[in-house]
Coordinates of C-alpha atoms in Angstrom, one line a residue:
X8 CA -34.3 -27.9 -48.7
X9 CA -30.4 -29.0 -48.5
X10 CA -27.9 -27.0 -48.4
X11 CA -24.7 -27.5 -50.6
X12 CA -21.7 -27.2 -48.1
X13 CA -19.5 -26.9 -51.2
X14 CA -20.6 -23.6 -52.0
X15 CA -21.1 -22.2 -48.4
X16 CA -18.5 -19.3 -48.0
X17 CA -15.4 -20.0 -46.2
X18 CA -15.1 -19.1 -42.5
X19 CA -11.8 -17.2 -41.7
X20 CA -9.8 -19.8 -39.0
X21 CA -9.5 -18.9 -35.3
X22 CA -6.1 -18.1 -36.2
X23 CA -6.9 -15.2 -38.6
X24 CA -9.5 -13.9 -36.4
X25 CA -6.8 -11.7 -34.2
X26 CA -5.1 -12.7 -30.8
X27 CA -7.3 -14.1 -28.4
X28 CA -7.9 -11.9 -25.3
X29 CA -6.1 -12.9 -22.5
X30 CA -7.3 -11.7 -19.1
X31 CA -5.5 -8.5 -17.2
X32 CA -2.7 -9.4 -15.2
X33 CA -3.1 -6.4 -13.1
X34 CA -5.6 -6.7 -10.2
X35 CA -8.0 -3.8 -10.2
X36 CA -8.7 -1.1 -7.8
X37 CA -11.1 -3.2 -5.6
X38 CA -8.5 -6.2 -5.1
X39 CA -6.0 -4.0 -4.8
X40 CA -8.2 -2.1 -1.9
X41 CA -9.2 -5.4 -0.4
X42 CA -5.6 -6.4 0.4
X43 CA -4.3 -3.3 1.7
X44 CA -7.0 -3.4 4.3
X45 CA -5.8 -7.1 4.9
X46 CA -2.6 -5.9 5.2
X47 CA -2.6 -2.6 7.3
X48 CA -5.9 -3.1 8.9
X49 CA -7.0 0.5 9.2
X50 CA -6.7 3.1 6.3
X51 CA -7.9 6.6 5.2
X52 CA -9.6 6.9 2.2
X53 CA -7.1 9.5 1.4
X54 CA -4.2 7.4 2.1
X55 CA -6.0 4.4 0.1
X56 CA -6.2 6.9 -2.7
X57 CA -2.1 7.6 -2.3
X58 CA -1.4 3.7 -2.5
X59 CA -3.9 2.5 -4.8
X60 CA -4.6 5.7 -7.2
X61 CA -1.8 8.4 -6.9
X62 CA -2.8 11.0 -9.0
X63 CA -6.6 10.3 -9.3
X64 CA -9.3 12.3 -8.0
X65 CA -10.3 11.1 -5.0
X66 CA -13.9 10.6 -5.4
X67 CA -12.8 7.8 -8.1
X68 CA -11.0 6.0 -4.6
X69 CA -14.5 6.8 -2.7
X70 CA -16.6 5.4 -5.6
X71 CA -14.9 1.7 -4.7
X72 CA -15.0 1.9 -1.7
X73 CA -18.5 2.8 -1.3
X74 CA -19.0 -0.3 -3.1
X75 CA -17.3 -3.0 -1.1
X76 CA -19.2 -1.3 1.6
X77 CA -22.6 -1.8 -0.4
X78 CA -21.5 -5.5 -1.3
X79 CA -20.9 -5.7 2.8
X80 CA -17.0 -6.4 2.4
X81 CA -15.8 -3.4 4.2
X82 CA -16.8 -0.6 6.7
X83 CA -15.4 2.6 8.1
X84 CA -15.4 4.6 11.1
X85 CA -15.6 8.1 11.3
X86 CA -12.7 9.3 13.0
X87 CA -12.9 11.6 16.2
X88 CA -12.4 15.4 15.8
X89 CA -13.7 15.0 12.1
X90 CA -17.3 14.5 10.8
X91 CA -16.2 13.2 7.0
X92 CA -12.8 11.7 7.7
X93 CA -13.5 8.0 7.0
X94 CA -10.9 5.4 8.0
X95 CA -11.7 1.6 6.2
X96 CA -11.6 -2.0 7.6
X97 CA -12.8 -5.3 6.0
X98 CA -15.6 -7.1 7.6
X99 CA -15.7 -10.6 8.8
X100 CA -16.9 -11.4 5.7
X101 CA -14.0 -9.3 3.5
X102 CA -11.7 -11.2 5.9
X103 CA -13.1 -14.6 4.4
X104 CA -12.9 -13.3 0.9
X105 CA -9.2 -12.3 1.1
X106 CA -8.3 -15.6 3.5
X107 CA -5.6 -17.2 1.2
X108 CA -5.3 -14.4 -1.8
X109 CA -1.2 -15.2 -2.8
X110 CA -0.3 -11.3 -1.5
X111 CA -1.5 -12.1 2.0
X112 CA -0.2 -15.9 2.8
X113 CA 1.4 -16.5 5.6
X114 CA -0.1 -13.6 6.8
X115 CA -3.3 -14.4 9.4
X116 CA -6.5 -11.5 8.4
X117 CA -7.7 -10.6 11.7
X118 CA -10.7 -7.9 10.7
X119 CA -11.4 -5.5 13.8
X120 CA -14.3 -5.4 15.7
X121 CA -16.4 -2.6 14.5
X122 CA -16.5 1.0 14.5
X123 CA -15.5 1.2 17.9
X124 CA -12.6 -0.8 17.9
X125 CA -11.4 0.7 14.8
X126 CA -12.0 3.9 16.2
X127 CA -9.7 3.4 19.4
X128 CA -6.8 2.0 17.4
X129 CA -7.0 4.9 14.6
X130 CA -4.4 7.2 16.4
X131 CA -1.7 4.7 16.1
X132 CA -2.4 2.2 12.8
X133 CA -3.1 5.6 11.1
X134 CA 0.3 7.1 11.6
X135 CA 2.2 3.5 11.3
X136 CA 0.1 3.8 7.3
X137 CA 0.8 7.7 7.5
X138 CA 5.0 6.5 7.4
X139 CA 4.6 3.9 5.4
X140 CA 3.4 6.8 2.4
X141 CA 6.2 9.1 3.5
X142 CA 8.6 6.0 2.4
X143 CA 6.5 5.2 -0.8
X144 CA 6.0 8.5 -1.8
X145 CA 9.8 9.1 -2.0
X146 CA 10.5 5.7 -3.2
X147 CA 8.0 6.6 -6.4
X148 CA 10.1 9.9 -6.7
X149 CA 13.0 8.0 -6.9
X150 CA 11.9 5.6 -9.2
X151 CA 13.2 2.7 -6.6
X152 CA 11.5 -0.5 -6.1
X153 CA 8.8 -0.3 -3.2
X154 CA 5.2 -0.9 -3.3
X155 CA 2.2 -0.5 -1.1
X156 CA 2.8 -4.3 0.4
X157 CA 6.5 -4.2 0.7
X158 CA 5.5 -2.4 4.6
X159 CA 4.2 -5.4 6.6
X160 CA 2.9 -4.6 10.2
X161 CA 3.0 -6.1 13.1
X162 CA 5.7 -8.5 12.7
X163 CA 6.0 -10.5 15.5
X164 CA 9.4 -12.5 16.7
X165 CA 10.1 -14.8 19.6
X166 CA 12.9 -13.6 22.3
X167 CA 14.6 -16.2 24.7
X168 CA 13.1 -16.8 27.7
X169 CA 14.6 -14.3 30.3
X170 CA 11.8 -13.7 32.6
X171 CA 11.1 -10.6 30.7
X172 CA 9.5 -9.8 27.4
X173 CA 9.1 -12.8 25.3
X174 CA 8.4 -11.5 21.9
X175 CA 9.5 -8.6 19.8
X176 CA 6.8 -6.7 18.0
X177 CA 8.0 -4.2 15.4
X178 CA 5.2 -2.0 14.6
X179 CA 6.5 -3.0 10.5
X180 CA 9.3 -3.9 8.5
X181 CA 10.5 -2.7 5.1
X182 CA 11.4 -4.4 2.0
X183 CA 13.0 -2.0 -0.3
X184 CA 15.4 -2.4 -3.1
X185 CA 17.2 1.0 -4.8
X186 CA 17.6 1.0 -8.4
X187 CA 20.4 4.1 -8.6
X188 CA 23.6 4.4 -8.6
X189 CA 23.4 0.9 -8.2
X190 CA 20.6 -1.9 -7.1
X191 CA 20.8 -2.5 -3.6
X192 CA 17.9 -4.2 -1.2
X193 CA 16.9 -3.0 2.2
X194 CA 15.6 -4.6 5.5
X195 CA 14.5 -2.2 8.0
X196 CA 12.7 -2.9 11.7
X197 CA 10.7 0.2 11.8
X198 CA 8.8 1.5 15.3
X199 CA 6.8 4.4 14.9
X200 CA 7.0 6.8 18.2
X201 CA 3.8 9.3 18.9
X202 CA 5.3 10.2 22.1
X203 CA 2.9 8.5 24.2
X204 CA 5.3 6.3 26.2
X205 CA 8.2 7.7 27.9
X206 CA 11.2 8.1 26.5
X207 CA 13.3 5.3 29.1
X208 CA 10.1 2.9 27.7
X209 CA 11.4 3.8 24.1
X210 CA 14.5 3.5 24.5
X211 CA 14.3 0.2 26.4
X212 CA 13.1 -1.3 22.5
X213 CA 16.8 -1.4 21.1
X214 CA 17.4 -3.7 24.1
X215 CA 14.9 -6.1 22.7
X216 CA 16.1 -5.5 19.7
X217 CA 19.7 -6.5 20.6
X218 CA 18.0 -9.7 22.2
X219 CA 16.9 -11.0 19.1
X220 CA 20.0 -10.2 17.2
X221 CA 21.9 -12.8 19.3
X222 CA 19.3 -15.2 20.1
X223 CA 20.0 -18.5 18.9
X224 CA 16.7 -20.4 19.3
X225 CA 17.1 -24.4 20.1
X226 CA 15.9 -27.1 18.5
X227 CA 13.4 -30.1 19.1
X228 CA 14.8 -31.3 22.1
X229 CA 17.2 -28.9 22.4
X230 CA 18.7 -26.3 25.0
X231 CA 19.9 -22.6 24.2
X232 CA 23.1 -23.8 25.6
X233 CA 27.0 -22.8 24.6
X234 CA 26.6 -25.6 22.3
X235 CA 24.4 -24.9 20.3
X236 CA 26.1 -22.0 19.1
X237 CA 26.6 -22.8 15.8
X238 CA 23.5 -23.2 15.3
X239 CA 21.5 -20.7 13.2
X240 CA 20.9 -17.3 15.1
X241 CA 16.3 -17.3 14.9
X242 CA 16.6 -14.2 13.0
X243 CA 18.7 -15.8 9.8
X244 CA 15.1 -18.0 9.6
X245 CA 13.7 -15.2 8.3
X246 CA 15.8 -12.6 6.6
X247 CA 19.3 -12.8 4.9
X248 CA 20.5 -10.0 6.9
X249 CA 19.7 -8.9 10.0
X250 CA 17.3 -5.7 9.3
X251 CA 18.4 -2.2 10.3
X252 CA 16.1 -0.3 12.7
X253 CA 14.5 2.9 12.4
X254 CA 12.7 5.0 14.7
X255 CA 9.9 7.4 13.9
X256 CA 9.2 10.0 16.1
X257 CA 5.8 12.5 15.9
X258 CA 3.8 13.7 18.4
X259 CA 5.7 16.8 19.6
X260 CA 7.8 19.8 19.5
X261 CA 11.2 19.9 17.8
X262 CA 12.9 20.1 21.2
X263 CA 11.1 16.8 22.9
X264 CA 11.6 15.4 19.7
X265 CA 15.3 15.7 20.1
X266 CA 15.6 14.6 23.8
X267 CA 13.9 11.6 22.9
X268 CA 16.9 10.6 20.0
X269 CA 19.4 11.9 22.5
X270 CA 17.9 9.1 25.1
X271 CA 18.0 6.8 22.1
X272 CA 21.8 7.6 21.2
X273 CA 22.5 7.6 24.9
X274 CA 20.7 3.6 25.3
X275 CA 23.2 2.6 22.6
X276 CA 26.5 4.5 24.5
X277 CA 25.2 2.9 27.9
X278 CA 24.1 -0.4 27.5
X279 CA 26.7 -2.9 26.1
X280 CA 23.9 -5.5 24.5
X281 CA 22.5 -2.1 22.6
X282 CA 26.2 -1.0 22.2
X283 CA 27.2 -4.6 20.5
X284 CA 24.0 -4.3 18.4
X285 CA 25.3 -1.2 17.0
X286 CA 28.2 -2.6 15.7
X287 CA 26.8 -5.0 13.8
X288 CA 23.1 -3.5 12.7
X289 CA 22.7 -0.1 11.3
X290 CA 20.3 2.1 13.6
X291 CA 19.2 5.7 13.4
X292 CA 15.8 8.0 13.9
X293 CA 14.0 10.6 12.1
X294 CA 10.7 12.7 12.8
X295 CA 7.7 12.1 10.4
X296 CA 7.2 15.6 9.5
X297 CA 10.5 15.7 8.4
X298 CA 10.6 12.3 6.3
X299 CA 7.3 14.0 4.2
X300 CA 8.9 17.6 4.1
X301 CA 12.5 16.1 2.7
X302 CA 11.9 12.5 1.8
X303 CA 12.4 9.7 3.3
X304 CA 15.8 9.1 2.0
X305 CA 16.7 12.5 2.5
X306 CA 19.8 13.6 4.9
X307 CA 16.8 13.7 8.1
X308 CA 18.2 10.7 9.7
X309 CA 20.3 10.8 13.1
X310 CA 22.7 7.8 13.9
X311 CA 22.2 6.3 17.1
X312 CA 25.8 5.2 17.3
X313 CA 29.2 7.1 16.4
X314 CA 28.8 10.8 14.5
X315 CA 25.3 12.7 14.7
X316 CA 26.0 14.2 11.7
X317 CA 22.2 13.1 9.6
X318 CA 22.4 11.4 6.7
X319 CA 19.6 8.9 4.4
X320 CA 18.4 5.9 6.2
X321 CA 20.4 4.3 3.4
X322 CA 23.5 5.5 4.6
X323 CA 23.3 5.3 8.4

């Protein structure tokens, strides 16, 4: 039997058959999850939950979790004085999924090396992530333009070779752009105090700080010399302006607390690299518990140079 294709009905064209599906441009929860581990290397499932969810229940933030842990991606350790607080890594083999994802390039995964490893570093990662919220939290508030990757840890930069410290390793730094009263963008070298070293040791990081501000690194073939002045300063290689530095302080009573910003003020009076820095770079120190009581753009912030009157990190 034929079929007469004159009297078959007619089909409605692709083109009246609605708009074609396109796929989501935003990456779900798990990706989302993935990175930030990439990225901050150790995190709560509470402060996952703040970054990823905010406002979800959090069992909905434990639910993926749970399964990149099942599909072997990620792992946790349960942290000391707790017996349910769960902080997250990625596995060697989440590190090889996420090795060359366009958030983290240019940015090597090194996944820890089990529980025990993750364990020892909790205490200080944890409240590194536990600063970065404090600044997102307020940044959402303010409806200003800050995300969960705009806080990248562990930025590394070469100093010149002095016979002392030959790197400078700020625990993050901060891309942040304001929206109101007008749009302004942010750099910020951030180091997050738990009062663990000794306030000299502390202060003793604006100096390497005012090392790399005036360090003019040489090229092929070349020597740091008097001519090579005009040659680009290292630190214009990597940001337009040179970043402002905060200090976080936590760990301690009000009063140690504010001996260890006095020692700060008093390494920018004293030392005349520090003091030179100062007049070029914005610096200035808060305490965390203040920063999550008031904001993080709140008036909490000390200069380290000039008036102690506090004032936002925007405005030191």
């Amino acid at each position: 039997m034929t079929t007469d294709l004159s009297e078959a009905p007619d089909l409605p064209a692709a083109t009246d058959a609605g708009p074609e599906l396109q796929p989501s441009t935003e990456d779900s929860p798990a990706h989302q999850a993935m990175t930030l581990l990439a990225q901050h290397r150790l995190v709560t499932t509470t402060q996952m939950q703040q970054m990823v969810m905010p406002g979800a229940a959090r069992q909905s933030m434990s639910e993926v979790l749970n399964t990149l842990r099942e599909g072997k991606l990620i792992s946790y350790t349960v942290l000391a004085r707790s017996s349910t607080l769960r902080a997250w890594y990625l596995t060697p083999r989440g590190a090889r999924v996420v090795a060359g994802w366009p958030e983290l390039r240019g940015r090597p995964t090194q996944p820890l090396g089990g529980s025990v490893e993750a364990s020892l570093r909790a205490a200080h990662t944890l409240t590194v992530v536990r600063t970065h919220l404090a600044f997102l939290t307020d940044a959402r508030a303010r409806g200003d333009e800050y995300g969960p990757l705009d806080w990248v840890p562990e930025v590394a930069h070469r100093l010149p070779d002095t016979g002392g410290e030959d790197k400078l390793i700020a625990d993050a730094v901060l891309h942040y752009a304001a929206t109101a009263p007008r749009r302004l963008q942010y750099r910020a070298f951030v180091e997050v105090d738990r009062t663990t070293m000794s306030s000299e040791r502390l202060a003793r990081k604006l100096i390497s700080y005012a090392r790399f501000h005036d360090y003019t690194a040489p090229g092929p073939g070349r020597r740091n010399t008097v001519a090579d002045q005009a040659a680009m300063l290292a630190w214009q290689r990597f940001y337009p302006r040179f970043p402002r530095v905060l200090f976080v302080l936590t760990g301690a009573g009000d009063d140690a607390l504010r001996r260890r910003i006095n020692d700060l003020r008093a390494m920018v009076a004293g030392h005349p690299l520090v003091t030179q820095l100062a007049g070029h770079v914005p610096l200035g120190a808060a305490v965390l518990e203040d920063l999550e009581r008031h904001g993080a753009s709140g008036p909490v912030w000390r200069p380290l140079s000039g008036t102690d009157e506090p004032r936002s990190w925007m405005d030191l």
